[in-house]
Tab-separated table of C-alpha atoms (C1' of nucleotides) in Angstrom:
chain	number	residue	atom	x	y	z
A	5	UNK	CA	-21.279	52.182	3.087
A	6	UNK	CA	-20.205	54.755	5.596
A	7	UNK	CA	-19.485	52.400	8.457
A	8	UNK	CA	-15.928	51.639	9.484
A	9	UNK	CA	-15.553	47.938	8.921
A	10	UNK	CA	-11.788	47.754	9.340
A	11	UNK	CA	-11.997	45.845	12.586
A	12	UNK	CA	-14.307	43.210	11.247
A	13	UNK	CA	-12.067	42.808	8.223
A	14	UNK	CA	-8.863	42.613	10.198
A	15	UNK	CA	-10.123	40.096	12.711
A	16	UNK	CA	-12.750	38.136	10.796
A	17	UNK	CA	-11.419	38.422	7.268
A	18	UNK	CA	-13.357	35.486	5.865
A	19	UNK	CA	-16.686	36.385	7.481
A	20	UNK	CA	-19.149	38.949	6.170
A	21	UNK	CA	-21.444	41.068	8.300
A	22	UNK	CA	-24.502	43.298	8.075
A	23	UNK	CA	-24.191	46.975	8.963
A	24	UNK	CA	-25.800	46.333	12.331
A	25	UNK	CA	-23.301	43.587	13.057
A	26	UNK	CA	-20.392	45.807	12.083
A	27	UNK	CA	-21.663	48.421	14.499
A	28	UNK	CA	-21.695	45.881	17.292
A	29	UNK	CA	-18.198	44.726	16.423
A	30	UNK	CA	-16.895	48.286	16.356
A	31	UNK	CA	-18.444	48.906	19.726
A	32	UNK	CA	-16.805	45.984	21.520
A	33	UNK	CA	-13.314	45.949	20.008
A	34	UNK	CA	-10.968	48.738	20.940
A	35	UNK	CA	-7.816	49.302	18.938
A	36	UNK	CA	-4.679	50.002	20.961
A	37	UNK	CA	-0.991	50.351	20.241
A	38	UNK	CA	1.750	49.571	22.731
A	39	UNK	CA	5.452	50.230	22.844
A	40	UNK	CA	8.031	47.500	23.271
A	41	UNK	CA	8.517	46.857	26.956
A	42	UNK	CA	4.949	47.644	27.996
A	43	UNK	CA	3.495	45.304	30.589
A	44	UNK	CA	-0.078	44.476	29.546
A	45	UNK	CA	-0.844	42.182	32.441
A	46	UNK	CA	0.807	41.454	35.764
A	47	UNK	CA	0.343	38.380	37.930
A	48	UNK	CA	-2.312	39.174	40.501
A	49	UNK	CA	-4.308	41.497	38.243
A	50	UNK	CA	-7.910	40.824	37.477
A	51	UNK	CA	-8.127	39.400	34.001
A	52	UNK	CA	-11.036	41.007	32.221
A	53	UNK	CA	-9.759	41.357	28.653
A	54	UNK	CA	-8.150	39.630	25.714
A	55	UNK	CA	-5.947	40.993	22.949
A	56	UNK	CA	-6.090	40.157	19.286
A	57	UNK	CA	-2.737	40.910	17.742
A	58	UNK	CA	-2.639	42.808	14.443
A	59	UNK	CA	1.040	43.549	14.472
A	60	UNK	CA	4.070	43.189	16.731
A	61	UNK	CA	4.986	40.518	19.243
A	62	UNK	CA	3.838	39.754	22.789
A	63	UNK	CA	4.657	37.029	25.234
A	64	UNK	CA	2.865	35.598	28.237
A	65	UNK	CA	4.967	34.158	31.008
A	66	UNK	CA	4.787	32.942	34.540
A	67	UNK	CA	7.220	33.769	37.329
A	68	UNK	CA	7.676	31.060	39.943
A	69	UNK	CA	8.433	31.495	43.628
A	70	UNK	CA	12.166	31.456	42.915
A	71	UNK	CA	11.848	34.225	40.367
A	72	UNK	CA	12.334	32.020	37.344
A	73	UNK	CA	10.364	32.876	34.204
A	74	UNK	CA	8.463	30.440	32.014
A	75	UNK	CA	7.133	31.611	28.671
A	76	UNK	CA	3.802	29.997	27.908
A	77	UNK	CA	3.117	31.686	24.601
A	78	UNK	CA	4.536	34.042	22.063
A	79	UNK	CA	1.820	36.111	20.418
A	80	UNK	CA	2.179	37.244	16.848
A	81	UNK	CA	-0.187	38.423	14.104
A	82	UNK	CA	-3.671	36.912	14.254
A	83	UNK	CA	-3.168	35.299	17.657
A	84	UNK	CA	-5.093	35.928	20.814
A	85	UNK	CA	-3.364	36.745	24.052
A	86	UNK	CA	-4.649	36.534	27.576
A	87	UNK	CA	-4.059	34.653	30.769
A	88	UNK	CA	-6.460	31.898	29.863
A	89	UNK	CA	-6.057	30.091	33.156
A	90	UNK	CA	-7.576	33.163	34.769
A	91	UNK	CA	-9.685	34.479	31.903
A	92	UNK	CA	-11.926	31.452	31.718
A	93	UNK	CA	-12.471	31.295	35.446
A	94	UNK	CA	-12.601	34.991	36.362
A	95	UNK	CA	-9.796	34.685	38.843
A	96	UNK	CA	-6.565	36.633	39.284
A	97	UNK	CA	-3.803	36.375	36.715
A	98	UNK	CA	-0.937	33.971	37.263
A	99	UNK	CA	0.636	35.144	34.018
A	100	UNK	CA	2.332	38.299	32.906
A	101	UNK	CA	2.020	39.663	29.394
A	102	UNK	CA	4.637	41.949	27.945
A	103	UNK	CA	5.227	43.597	24.597
A	104	UNK	CA	8.398	42.338	22.912
A	105	UNK	CA	7.959	44.360	19.718
A	106	UNK	CA	5.782	47.457	19.267
A	107	UNK	CA	2.297	46.087	18.898
A	108	UNK	CA	-1.118	46.937	17.536
A	109	UNK	CA	-3.943	44.968	19.081
A	110	UNK	CA	-7.688	44.873	19.417
A	111	UNK	CA	-8.841	44.557	22.965
A	112	UNK	CA	-12.136	43.021	23.988
A	113	UNK	CA	-13.539	42.877	27.501
A	114	UNK	CA	-14.700	39.612	28.983
A	115	UNK	CA	-18.312	40.671	29.503
A	116	UNK	CA	-18.548	42.132	26.008
A	117	UNK	CA	-17.290	38.922	24.481
A	118	UNK	CA	-20.275	36.972	25.829
A	119	UNK	CA	-22.588	39.740	24.596
A	120	UNK	CA	-20.934	39.593	21.173
A	121	UNK	CA	-21.378	35.806	21.003
A	122	UNK	CA	-25.064	36.172	21.798
A	123	UNK	CA	-25.604	38.921	19.250
A	124	UNK	CA	-23.602	37.310	16.451
A	125	UNK	CA	-23.493	33.521	16.807
A	126	UNK	CA	-21.220	33.028	13.809
A	127	UNK	CA	-18.540	34.886	15.749
A	128	UNK	CA	-18.852	32.305	18.488
A	129	UNK	CA	-18.290	29.607	15.855
A	130	UNK	CA	-15.352	31.496	14.466
A	131	UNK	CA	-13.652	31.740	17.849
A	132	UNK	CA	-14.578	28.220	18.809
A	133	UNK	CA	-12.682	26.958	15.779
A	134	UNK	CA	-9.684	29.140	16.626
A	135	UNK	CA	-9.750	27.772	20.139
A	136	UNK	CA	-9.859	24.207	18.829
A	137	UNK	CA	-6.723	24.843	16.811
A	138	UNK	CA	-4.990	26.445	19.785
A	139	UNK	CA	-6.032	23.489	21.924
A	140	UNK	CA	-4.538	21.042	19.461
A	141	UNK	CA	-1.326	23.095	19.383
A	142	UNK	CA	-1.115	22.969	23.173
A	143	UNK	CA	-1.633	19.221	23.095
A	144	UNK	CA	1.261	18.881	20.668
A	145	UNK	CA	3.371	21.091	22.898
A	146	UNK	CA	2.643	18.974	25.972
A	147	UNK	CA	3.664	15.954	23.976
A	148	UNK	CA	6.872	17.557	22.835
A	149	UNK	CA	7.756	18.568	26.392
A	150	UNK	CA	7.202	15.000	27.514
A	151	UNK	CA	9.022	13.228	24.736
A	152	UNK	CA	11.706	15.403	23.191
A	153	UNK	CA	15.139	16.570	24.267
A	154	UNK	CA	15.845	20.272	24.615
A	155	UNK	CA	17.668	20.251	21.275
A	156	UNK	CA	14.744	18.675	19.461
A	157	UNK	CA	12.342	21.130	21.055
A	158	UNK	CA	14.548	24.014	19.973
A	159	UNK	CA	14.597	22.751	16.394
A	160	UNK	CA	10.800	22.398	16.485
A	161	UNK	CA	10.537	25.887	17.830
A	162	UNK	CA	12.533	27.597	15.098
A	163	UNK	CA	10.522	25.557	12.633
A	164	UNK	CA	7.189	26.683	14.086
A	165	UNK	CA	8.220	30.323	14.492
A	166	UNK	CA	10.626	30.796	11.597
A	167	UNK	CA	10.858	34.585	11.860
A	168	UNK	CA	10.476	35.095	15.552
A	169	UNK	CA	14.166	35.019	16.411
A	170	UNK	CA	14.519	38.661	15.406
A	171	UNK	CA	11.799	39.707	17.837
A	172	UNK	CA	12.713	37.730	20.914
A	173	UNK	CA	15.769	37.237	23.061
A	174	UNK	CA	17.410	33.863	23.441
A	175	UNK	CA	16.464	33.813	27.093
A	176	UNK	CA	12.830	34.185	26.062
A	177	UNK	CA	13.208	31.135	23.864
A	178	UNK	CA	14.985	29.256	26.653
A	179	UNK	CA	12.159	30.038	29.042
A	180	UNK	CA	9.662	28.802	26.445
A	181	UNK	CA	11.590	25.550	26.063
A	182	UNK	CA	11.933	25.102	29.809
A	183	UNK	CA	15.735	25.256	29.851
A	184	UNK	CA	18.308	27.770	31.033
A	185	UNK	CA	19.832	30.331	28.753
A	186	UNK	CA	23.202	28.593	29.246
A	187	UNK	CA	21.798	25.290	28.005
A	188	UNK	CA	20.266	26.975	24.983
A	189	UNK	CA	23.599	28.568	24.255
A	190	UNK	CA	25.276	25.145	24.265
A	191	UNK	CA	22.605	23.737	21.981
A	192	UNK	CA	23.031	26.599	19.547
A	193	UNK	CA	26.796	26.103	19.542
A	194	UNK	CA	26.419	22.404	18.872
A	195	UNK	CA	24.002	23.042	16.004
A	196	UNK	CA	26.287	25.656	14.443
A	197	UNK	CA	29.053	23.049	14.128
A	198	UNK	CA	26.982	20.913	11.781
B	22	UNK	CA	-43.249	13.021	27.406
B	23	UNK	CA	-42.422	9.866	25.533
B	24	UNK	CA	-39.023	10.866	24.203
B	25	UNK	CA	-35.886	9.377	25.636
B	26	UNK	CA	-33.993	12.332	27.037
B	27	UNK	CA	-31.372	10.388	28.976
B	28	UNK	CA	-28.578	11.417	26.674
B	29	UNK	CA	-29.375	15.083	26.852
B	30	UNK	CA	-29.615	14.838	30.625
B	31	UNK	CA	-26.380	12.898	31.027
B	32	UNK	CA	-24.320	15.136	28.807
B	33	UNK	CA	-26.004	18.516	29.111
B	34	UNK	CA	-27.431	18.286	32.588
B	35	UNK	CA	-27.892	22.007	33.122
B	36	UNK	CA	-29.409	22.719	29.700
B	37	UNK	CA	-33.045	22.171	28.756
B	38	UNK	CA	-34.283	21.226	25.323
B	39	UNK	CA	-37.449	21.068	23.259
B	40	UNK	CA	-38.704	17.706	22.044
B	41	UNK	CA	-37.333	18.409	18.578
B	42	UNK	CA	-33.942	19.189	20.012
B	43	UNK	CA	-33.938	16.027	22.085
B	44	UNK	CA	-34.654	14.057	18.931
B	45	UNK	CA	-31.672	15.607	17.220
B	46	UNK	CA	-29.463	14.874	20.206
B	47	UNK	CA	-30.622	11.266	20.348
B	48	UNK	CA	-29.873	10.895	16.665
B	49	UNK	CA	-26.267	12.071	16.823
B	50	UNK	CA	-25.051	10.547	20.084
B	51	UNK	CA	-24.558	6.816	20.211
B	52	UNK	CA	-24.148	5.072	23.532
B	53	UNK	CA	-21.430	2.424	23.684
B	54	UNK	CA	-19.802	0.320	26.365
B	55	UNK	CA	-16.259	-0.990	26.202
B	56	UNK	CA	-14.311	-3.535	28.190
B	57	UNK	CA	-11.039	-2.745	29.930
B	58	UNK	CA	-8.216	-3.222	27.472
B	59	UNK	CA	-10.167	-2.157	24.385
B	60	UNK	CA	-8.256	0.028	21.961
B	61	UNK	CA	-10.597	2.822	20.795
B	62	UNK	CA	-8.117	4.545	18.548
B	63	UNK	CA	-4.769	3.603	17.069
B	64	UNK	CA	-2.124	5.964	15.710
B	65	UNK	CA	-2.614	6.201	11.965
B	66	UNK	CA	-6.394	5.811	12.095
B	67	UNK	CA	-8.668	8.435	10.674
B	68	UNK	CA	-10.109	10.405	13.540
B	69	UNK	CA	-13.787	10.981	12.878
B	70	UNK	CA	-15.313	10.732	16.350
B	71	UNK	CA	-15.175	11.867	19.952
B	72	UNK	CA	-16.207	10.131	23.134
B	73	UNK	CA	-18.022	11.612	26.077
B	74	UNK	CA	-17.314	9.509	29.130
B	75	UNK	CA	-20.239	8.552	31.384
B	76	UNK	CA	-18.385	5.976	33.402
B	77	UNK	CA	-15.018	4.202	33.511
B	78	UNK	CA	-11.557	5.431	32.631
B	79	UNK	CA	-9.737	5.956	29.332
B	80	UNK	CA	-6.337	7.287	28.448
B	81	UNK	CA	-4.874	8.827	25.326
B	82	UNK	CA	-1.195	8.333	24.697
B	83	UNK	CA	1.442	8.742	22.068
B	84	UNK	CA	4.140	6.222	21.178
B	85	UNK	CA	7.403	7.695	19.933
B	86	UNK	CA	9.827	6.194	17.426
B	87	UNK	CA	11.672	4.387	20.212
B	88	UNK	CA	8.501	2.777	21.487
B	89	UNK	CA	8.170	4.945	24.558
B	90	UNK	CA	4.666	5.895	25.670
B	91	UNK	CA	3.500	9.356	26.721
B	92	UNK	CA	0.089	9.748	28.306
B	93	UNK	CA	-1.521	12.989	27.226
B	94	UNK	CA	-4.801	12.627	29.065
B	95	UNK	CA	-6.707	10.433	31.429
B	96	UNK	CA	-10.415	10.512	30.698
B	97	UNK	CA	-12.945	10.094	33.468
B	98	UNK	CA	-16.617	10.922	33.970
B	99	UNK	CA	-17.831	13.992	32.064
B	100	UNK	CA	-14.645	14.365	30.051
B	101	UNK	CA	-14.261	14.260	26.307
B	102	UNK	CA	-11.736	12.029	24.659
B	103	UNK	CA	-10.312	12.190	21.185
B	104	UNK	CA	-7.047	12.797	19.410
B	105	UNK	CA	-7.592	16.521	19.230
B	106	UNK	CA	-4.420	17.138	17.268
B	107	UNK	CA	-6.009	15.108	14.499
B	108	UNK	CA	-9.677	15.715	15.223
B	109	UNK	CA	-9.541	19.440	14.631
B	110	UNK	CA	-7.568	19.122	11.436
B	111	UNK	CA	-9.062	15.975	9.909
B	112	UNK	CA	-5.740	14.223	9.705
B	113	UNK	CA	-4.556	10.807	10.899
B	114	UNK	CA	-4.280	10.062	14.590
B	115	UNK	CA	-0.932	10.409	16.342
B	116	UNK	CA	-2.533	9.241	19.572
B	117	UNK	CA	-3.852	5.969	20.842
B	118	UNK	CA	-6.860	5.696	23.106
B	119	UNK	CA	-7.349	2.705	25.353
B	120	UNK	CA	-9.856	1.696	27.993
B	121	UNK	CA	-8.279	1.372	31.446
B	122	UNK	CA	-11.530	0.584	33.283
B	123	UNK	CA	-14.761	-0.723	31.727
B	124	UNK	CA	-16.351	2.340	30.200
B	125	UNK	CA	-19.676	3.730	29.071
B	126	UNK	CA	-19.413	6.547	26.578
B	127	UNK	CA	-21.426	8.563	24.099
B	128	UNK	CA	-19.839	8.730	20.714
B	129	UNK	CA	-20.407	11.546	18.251
B	130	UNK	CA	-19.096	11.712	14.706
B	131	UNK	CA	-17.185	14.723	13.498
B	132	UNK	CA	-19.607	15.668	10.731
B	133	UNK	CA	-22.610	15.287	13.030
B	134	UNK	CA	-21.062	17.566	15.576
B	135	UNK	CA	-21.027	20.497	13.136
B	136	UNK	CA	-24.611	19.677	12.188
B	137	UNK	CA	-25.563	19.610	15.858
B	138	UNK	CA	-23.931	22.994	16.464
B	139	UNK	CA	-25.889	24.497	13.579
B	140	UNK	CA	-29.173	23.025	14.716
B	141	UNK	CA	-28.772	23.844	18.399
B	142	UNK	CA	-26.485	26.841	18.922
B	143	UNK	CA	-26.632	26.634	22.708
B	144	UNK	CA	-24.842	23.299	22.419
B	145	UNK	CA	-22.039	25.037	20.599
B	146	UNK	CA	-21.832	27.489	23.520
B	147	UNK	CA	-21.875	24.635	25.977
B	148	UNK	CA	-18.976	22.866	24.299
B	149	UNK	CA	-17.093	26.078	23.694
B	150	UNK	CA	-17.091	26.692	27.436
B	151	UNK	CA	-15.924	23.137	28.128
B	152	UNK	CA	-13.153	23.609	25.618
B	153	UNK	CA	-12.106	26.856	27.283
B	154	UNK	CA	-11.759	25.056	30.581
B	155	UNK	CA	-9.797	22.235	28.982
B	156	UNK	CA	-7.598	24.794	27.288
B	157	UNK	CA	-6.862	26.502	30.583
B	158	UNK	CA	-6.072	23.114	32.147
B	159	UNK	CA	-3.606	22.352	29.348
B	160	UNK	CA	-1.983	25.723	29.844
B	161	UNK	CA	-1.507	24.949	33.515
B	162	UNK	CA	-0.079	21.569	32.612
B	163	UNK	CA	2.440	23.089	30.201
B	164	UNK	CA	3.461	25.436	32.958
B	165	UNK	CA	3.865	22.635	35.445
B	166	UNK	CA	5.992	20.639	33.003
B	167	UNK	CA	8.206	23.644	32.494
B	168	UNK	CA	8.588	24.694	36.084
B	169	UNK	CA	8.149	21.779	38.471
B	170	UNK	CA	10.253	18.795	39.454
B	171	UNK	CA	8.946	15.296	38.888
B	172	UNK	CA	8.071	14.999	42.569
B	173	UNK	CA	6.056	18.207	42.548
B	174	UNK	CA	4.237	17.142	39.399
B	175	UNK	CA	3.413	13.808	40.982
B	176	UNK	CA	1.981	15.532	44.056
B	177	UNK	CA	-0.075	17.818	41.797
B	178	UNK	CA	-1.275	14.805	39.902
B	179	UNK	CA	-2.600	12.884	42.889
B	180	UNK	CA	-4.190	16.107	44.006
B	181	UNK	CA	-5.952	16.671	40.681
B	182	UNK	CA	-7.007	13.041	40.258
B	183	UNK	CA	-7.528	11.932	43.857
B	184	UNK	CA	-9.248	8.650	43.048
B	185	UNK	CA	-7.556	7.693	39.850
B	186	UNK	CA	-4.769	5.624	41.388
B	187	UNK	CA	-7.077	2.655	41.666
B	188	UNK	CA	-7.827	2.738	37.951
B	189	UNK	CA	-4.400	3.253	36.494
B	190	UNK	CA	-1.008	1.618	36.735
B	191	UNK	CA	1.998	3.467	38.072
B	192	UNK	CA	3.617	3.285	34.679
B	193	UNK	CA	0.612	5.108	33.244
B	194	UNK	CA	1.159	7.867	35.760
B	195	UNK	CA	4.882	7.919	35.018
B	196	UNK	CA	4.177	8.300	31.314
B	197	UNK	CA	1.781	11.153	32.102
B	198	UNK	CA	4.440	12.903	34.179
B	199	UNK	CA	7.096	12.337	31.561
B	200	UNK	CA	9.355	10.209	33.753
B	201	UNK	CA	10.275	6.536	33.895
B	202	UNK	CA	8.482	4.038	36.078
B	203	UNK	CA	11.734	3.604	38.037
B	204	UNK	CA	11.905	7.307	38.832
B	205	UNK	CA	8.280	7.342	39.924
B	206	UNK	CA	8.998	4.397	42.183
B	207	UNK	CA	11.838	6.305	43.855
B	208	UNK	CA	9.643	9.363	44.298
B	209	UNK	CA	6.922	7.278	45.902
B	210	UNK	CA	9.441	5.686	48.244
B	211	UNK	CA	10.773	9.066	49.274
B	212	UNK	CA	7.263	10.382	49.948
B	213	UNK	CA	6.330	7.311	52.005
B	214	UNK	CA	9.199	8.003	54.414
B	215	UNK	CA	7.669	11.318	55.482
C	8	DA	C1'	32.269	57.072	19.676
C	9	DA	C1'	32.726	55.971	24.505
C	10	DA	C1'	30.567	54.307	28.434
C	11	DA	C1'	27.067	51.722	30.469
C	12	DT	C1'	24.040	48.097	30.340
C	13	DT	C1'	22.050	44.046	28.688
C	14	DT	C1'	22.504	39.617	26.540
C	15	DA	C1'	25.055	35.525	25.189
C	16	DT	C1'	28.794	32.394	25.764
C	17	DT	C1'	31.994	29.382	28.098
C	18	DA	C1'	33.919	26.428	31.801
C	19	DA	C1'	33.889	23.619	36.035
C	20	DC	C1'	31.115	21.237	38.741
C	21	DA	C1'	26.396	19.533	40.686
C	22	DT	C1'	22.070	17.158	40.325
C	23	DA	C1'	17.729	15.170	38.730
C	24	DC	C1'	16.353	11.806	36.215
C	25	DA	C1'	17.426	7.931	32.685
C	26	DT	C1'	19.240	3.419	31.680
C	27	DC	C1'	20.224	-1.273	32.408
C	28	DA	C1'	19.928	-5.282	35.078
C	29	DA	C1'	18.310	-7.865	38.882
C	30	DT	C1'	14.830	-8.856	42.276
C	31	DT	C1'	10.541	-8.545	44.755
C	32	DT	C1'	5.644	-7.978	44.938
C	33	DA	C1'	1.078	-8.108	43.009
C	34	DT	C1'	-2.167	-9.875	39.756
C	35	DT	C1'	-3.958	-13.094	36.571
C	36	DT	C1'	-4.480	-17.637	34.738
C	37	DA	C1'	-4.507	-22.513	35.000
D	10	DT	C1'	-3.634	-22.730	45.419
D	11	DA	C1'	0.224	-23.107	42.300
D	12	DA	C1'	2.220	-21.413	38.329
D	13	DA	C1'	2.718	-17.841	35.143
D	14	DT	C1'	2.749	-13.202	34.090
D	15	DA	C1'	2.731	-8.360	34.858
D	16	DA	C1'	4.005	-4.523	37.679
D	17	DA	C1'	6.847	-2.264	40.997
D	18	DT	C1'	11.073	-1.735	43.367
D	19	DT	C1'	16.030	-1.419	44.044
D	20	DG	C1'	20.965	-0.655	42.934
D	21	DA	C1'	24.841	0.809	40.047
D	22	DT	C1'	26.020	3.805	36.717
D	23	DG	C1'	25.343	7.298	32.791
D	24	DT	C1'	23.801	11.671	30.791
D	25	DA	C1'	21.270	15.872	29.893
D	26	DT	C1'	20.603	19.824	31.822
D	27	DG	C1'	21.168	23.025	35.977
D	28	DT	C1'	24.182	26.111	38.836
D	29	DT	C1'	27.640	29.360	39.698
D	30	DA	C1'	30.950	32.410	38.143
D	31	DA	C1'	33.629	34.666	34.808
D	32	DT	C1'	34.039	36.706	30.335
D	33	DA	C1'	32.775	38.183	25.755
D	34	DA	C1'	29.640	40.174	22.586
D	35	DA	C1'	25.799	43.013	21.411
D	36	DT	C1'	22.819	46.781	22.255
D	37	DT	C1'	21.480	51.038	24.301
D	38	DT	C1'	22.454	55.356	26.371
D	39	DT	C1'	25.166	59.357	27.013
DNA sequence: AAAATTTATTAACATACATCAATTTATTTA
DNA sequence: TAAATAAATTGATGTATGTTAATAAATTTT
C-alpha cells in the first residue's frame, strides 16, 4: 500500500481503516512540531482547533483578573489539548496553552472534526470513549479538590503523573493543585523528612 | 402512527426517528418514578445504568473516610445522572445518588447503551455532544474551585442554578461548594447585609 | 566559568475557612 | 397545635494555606 498511514496508526492504533478512510484522515490531521515555550493558544483567541499530542508536554492554564495562573491540564502523549470550554461552544478562549517540552502534535480543525465524524463513524465512537474517560478523570479531580488537603492532592498528582516532574516546574504543579508555590515548597519539605 | 414515541420526544426532542428506531428506543429506555429520599445508587454498588431526568431533582455525592459528604452534581431536567467514574470503567461506585425531589427518569442499562449507539449512530452523536458540554462545564467548575473564594463560588452557584434553592438544603449546597454548612451560613449572612 | 536570570525555599505574619459547642429557626410527626 | 426532629445560625477558637519579603539554589546566557 502506497498510502501514508502513519497518522492513523499513531492516533488510532487499535482501529483499522480502508485506503479511502486513511486518505480522509491524512487530509484532516496536520502534523506540527513546537519548541518549548511556544504559546499555542492565548485567552481571547478564537478556538478552532485541537491538538493530539504524540510527544512532549503541554499545559493549559487560565489567568485570573489578578494575574494568577491556574493549570487545568497537563498534556502528554496520547492526550488531547484544547480550550474545551470554548471549543465546544465556539466562543473565545479563556485558557492559554503553552509548550513545556518540545512537542509533536497532530492538529485538527473544528469544522473538519465534524466532517471526519460523519465520514468515519467509528472515529466518533473512538473519541467519544476517550472523552468519557477524560470526563471521569475530571469528576475525580473535582472530588479531590473538594475533599483532600493540598498535601494529599500533591501525593495523588505525583502518583498520576509519575514522570512529569522532569518536564514541569514546581510552580506549574502548584497552579494545578490550586496552591501557591510557597505552600508546595513547604509540603515538599515536610514529605522529604519522612 | 400507533407507536409510542414519547420517550424519543422527551429525550431527543430535536431528532426525528423512523418507526423501527422508535421501537429500539422504547425497548432500551425504561421510565421510572422515585420518591424524595430514595437512594438510587450506593457506593460499592455495581454501576450498570444511567438516568435521564425528566422531572425532579437528584444529587450525586461522595462520602469520604471521615464521613464527610461532597456533592459532585445536582441533576435536574434534561440532565444525565450516574457515577461516571465507575460507569465508564465498569467498576464499583464511589458515588451515591439520592432523590432530593420526587423524580421521573428514564433509565438505560450500560450494555443497551452501546447497542443503541450501534443501531442508531445519530444517537451516539447526540450524546457525544451532550458529553462535550458536560465536560466543558466540569472544566469550568475545576477552574472555579481553583481560583475563586467560597463566596464567589456560592454566587456563581445561585447564578447557574437559579431555582434550585427550593429543592436542596443549604448543607447540600455547602457540600457542593466544598465548604461547611457553618461557613455557608456566614457567607449568606454577609450577602444579606448588602 | 562568570554573570544574569529564573526558580525554589524559608520566615514572619495574615486570613479564609474549619471545628466544636450552643442556640435558634424551620419542618415534620404525633 | 404541640412535640419532636432536622436544619440553619452564631460565637469562640484552631489550622491550613496565603502574602510579603528576603535569600538560596538552579538554570540559562554571555
